Short mmCIF file of C-alpha atoms in Angstrom, two decimals:
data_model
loop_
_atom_site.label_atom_id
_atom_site.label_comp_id
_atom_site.label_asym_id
_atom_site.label_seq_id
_atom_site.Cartn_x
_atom_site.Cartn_y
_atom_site.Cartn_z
CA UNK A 1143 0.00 0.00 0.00
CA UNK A 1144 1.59 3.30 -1.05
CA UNK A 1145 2.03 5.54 1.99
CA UNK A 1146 3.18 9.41 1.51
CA UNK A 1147 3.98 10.93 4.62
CA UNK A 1148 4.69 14.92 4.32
CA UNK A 1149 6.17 17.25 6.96
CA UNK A 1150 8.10 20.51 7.85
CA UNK A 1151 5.38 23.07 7.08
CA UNK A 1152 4.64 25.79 9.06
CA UNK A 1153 4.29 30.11 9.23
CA UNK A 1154 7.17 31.92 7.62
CA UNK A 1155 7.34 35.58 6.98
CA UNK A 1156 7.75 36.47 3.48
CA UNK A 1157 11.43 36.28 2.40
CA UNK A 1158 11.54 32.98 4.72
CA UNK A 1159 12.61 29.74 3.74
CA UNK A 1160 11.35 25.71 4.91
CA UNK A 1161 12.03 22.68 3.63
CA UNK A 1162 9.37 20.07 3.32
CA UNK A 1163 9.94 16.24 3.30
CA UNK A 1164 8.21 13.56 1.68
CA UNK A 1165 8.96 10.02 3.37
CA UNK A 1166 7.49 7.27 0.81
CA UNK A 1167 6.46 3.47 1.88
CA UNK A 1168 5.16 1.04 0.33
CA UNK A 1169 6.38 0.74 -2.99
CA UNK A 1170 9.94 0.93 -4.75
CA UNK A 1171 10.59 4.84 -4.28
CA UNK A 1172 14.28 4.46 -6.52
CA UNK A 1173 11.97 3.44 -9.13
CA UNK A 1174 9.25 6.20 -9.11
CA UNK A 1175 9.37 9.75 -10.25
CA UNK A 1176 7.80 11.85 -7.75
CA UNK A 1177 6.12 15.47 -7.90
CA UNK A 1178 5.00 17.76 -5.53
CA UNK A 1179 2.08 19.83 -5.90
CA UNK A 1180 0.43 22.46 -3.47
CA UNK A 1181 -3.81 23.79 -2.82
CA UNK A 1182 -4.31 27.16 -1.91
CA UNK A 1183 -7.60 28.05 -0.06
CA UNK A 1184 -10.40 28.25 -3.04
CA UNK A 1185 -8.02 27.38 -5.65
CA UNK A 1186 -7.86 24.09 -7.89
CA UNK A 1187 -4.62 21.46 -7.16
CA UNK A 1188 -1.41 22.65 -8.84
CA UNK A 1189 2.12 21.45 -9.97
CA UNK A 1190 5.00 22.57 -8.34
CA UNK A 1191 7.79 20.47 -9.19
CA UNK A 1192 8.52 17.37 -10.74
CA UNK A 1193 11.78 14.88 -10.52
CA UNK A 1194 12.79 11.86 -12.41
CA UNK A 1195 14.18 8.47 -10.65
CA UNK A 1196 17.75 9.54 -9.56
CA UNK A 1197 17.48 13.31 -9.44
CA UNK A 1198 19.27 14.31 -13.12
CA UNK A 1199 15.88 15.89 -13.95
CA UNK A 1200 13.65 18.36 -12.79
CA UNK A 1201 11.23 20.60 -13.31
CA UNK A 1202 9.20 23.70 -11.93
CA UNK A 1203 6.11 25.52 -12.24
CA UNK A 1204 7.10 29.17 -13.43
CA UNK A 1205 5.84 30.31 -10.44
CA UNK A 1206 8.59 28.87 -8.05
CA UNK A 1207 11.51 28.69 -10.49
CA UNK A 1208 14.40 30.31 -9.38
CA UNK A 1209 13.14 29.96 -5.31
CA UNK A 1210 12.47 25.96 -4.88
CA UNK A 1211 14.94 23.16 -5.24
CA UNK A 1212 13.31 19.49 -5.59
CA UNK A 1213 15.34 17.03 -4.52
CA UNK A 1214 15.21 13.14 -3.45
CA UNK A 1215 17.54 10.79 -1.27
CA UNK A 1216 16.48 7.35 -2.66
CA UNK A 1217 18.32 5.70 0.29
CA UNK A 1218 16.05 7.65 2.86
CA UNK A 1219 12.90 7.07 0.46
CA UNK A 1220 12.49 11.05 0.50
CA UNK A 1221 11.54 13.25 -1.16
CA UNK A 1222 12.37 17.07 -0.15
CA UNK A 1223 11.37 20.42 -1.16
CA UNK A 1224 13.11 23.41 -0.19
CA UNK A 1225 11.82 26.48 -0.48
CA UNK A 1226 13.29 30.10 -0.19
CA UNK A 1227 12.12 33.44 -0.65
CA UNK A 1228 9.07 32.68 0.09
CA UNK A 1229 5.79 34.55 -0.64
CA UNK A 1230 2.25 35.08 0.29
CA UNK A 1231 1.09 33.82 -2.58
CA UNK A 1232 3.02 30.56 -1.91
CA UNK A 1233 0.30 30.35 1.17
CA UNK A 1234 -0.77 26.49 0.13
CA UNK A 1235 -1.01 22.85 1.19
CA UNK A 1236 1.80 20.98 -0.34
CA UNK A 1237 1.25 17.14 -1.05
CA UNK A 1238 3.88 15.21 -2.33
CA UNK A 1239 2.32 12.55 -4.55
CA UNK A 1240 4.01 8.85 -6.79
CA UNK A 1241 3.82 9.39 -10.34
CA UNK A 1242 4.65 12.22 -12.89
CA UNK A 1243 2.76 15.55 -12.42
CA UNK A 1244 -0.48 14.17 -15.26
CA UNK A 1245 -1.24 11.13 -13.27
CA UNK A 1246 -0.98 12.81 -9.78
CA UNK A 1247 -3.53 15.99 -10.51
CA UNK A 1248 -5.60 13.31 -12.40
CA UNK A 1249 -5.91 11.12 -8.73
CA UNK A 1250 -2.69 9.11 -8.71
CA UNK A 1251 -1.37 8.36 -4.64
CA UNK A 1252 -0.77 11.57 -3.32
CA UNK A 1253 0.24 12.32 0.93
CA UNK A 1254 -2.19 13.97 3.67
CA UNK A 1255 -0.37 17.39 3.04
CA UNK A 1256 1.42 19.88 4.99
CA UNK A 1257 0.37 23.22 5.60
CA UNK A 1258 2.57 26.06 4.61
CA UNK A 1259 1.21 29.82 5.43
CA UNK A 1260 3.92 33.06 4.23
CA UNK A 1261 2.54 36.15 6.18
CA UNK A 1262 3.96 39.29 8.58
#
């Protein structure tokens, strides 16, 4: 049974910085890409970030280019997120979720969340 276990969120001030983990059971993390995706109050699930089986690719919704780093330790099975200069508008639940970004926003395995709030 696929188990996604998130953590690491909390309230930052803008300009902050968190990392978020991922910890993955239940099926052969090495072997999966993984994405992580975020739900801001009233708004539909989005992408964030995407990365392929042993890290040599990645991707990033235009939004957090430049400020988030994806990143996986397949000997830990987790995934990470970290996350700098943040901003209000980054004010989301993050989910880390099995599967490339398509399959997860269409329903694939995807974690209980963390909360992440960016305010003064």
């Amino acid at each position: 049974q696929v188990q996604l276990v998130e953590s690491g969120g909390g309230h930052v001030q803008p300009g902050g910085s968190l990392r978020l983990s991922c910890v993955a059971s239940g099926f052969s993390f090495p072997y999966s890409v993984m994405t992580w995706l975020r739900q801001a109050p009233g708004k539909e699930l989005e992408w964030v970030s995407f990365i392929d089986y042993d890290g040599s690719f990645t991707s990033y919704n235009e939004s957090v280019k430049g400020r988030f780093t994806i990143s996986r330790d397949n000997a830990k099975n987790t995934l990470y997120l970290q996350m700098n200069m943040l901003k209000p508008e980054d004010t989301a639940m993050y989910y880390c979720g099995k599967g490339p970004s398509w399959a997860v926003l269409g329903g694939g395995p995807r974690g209980q969340g963390t909360q992440v709030t960016v305010s003064s």
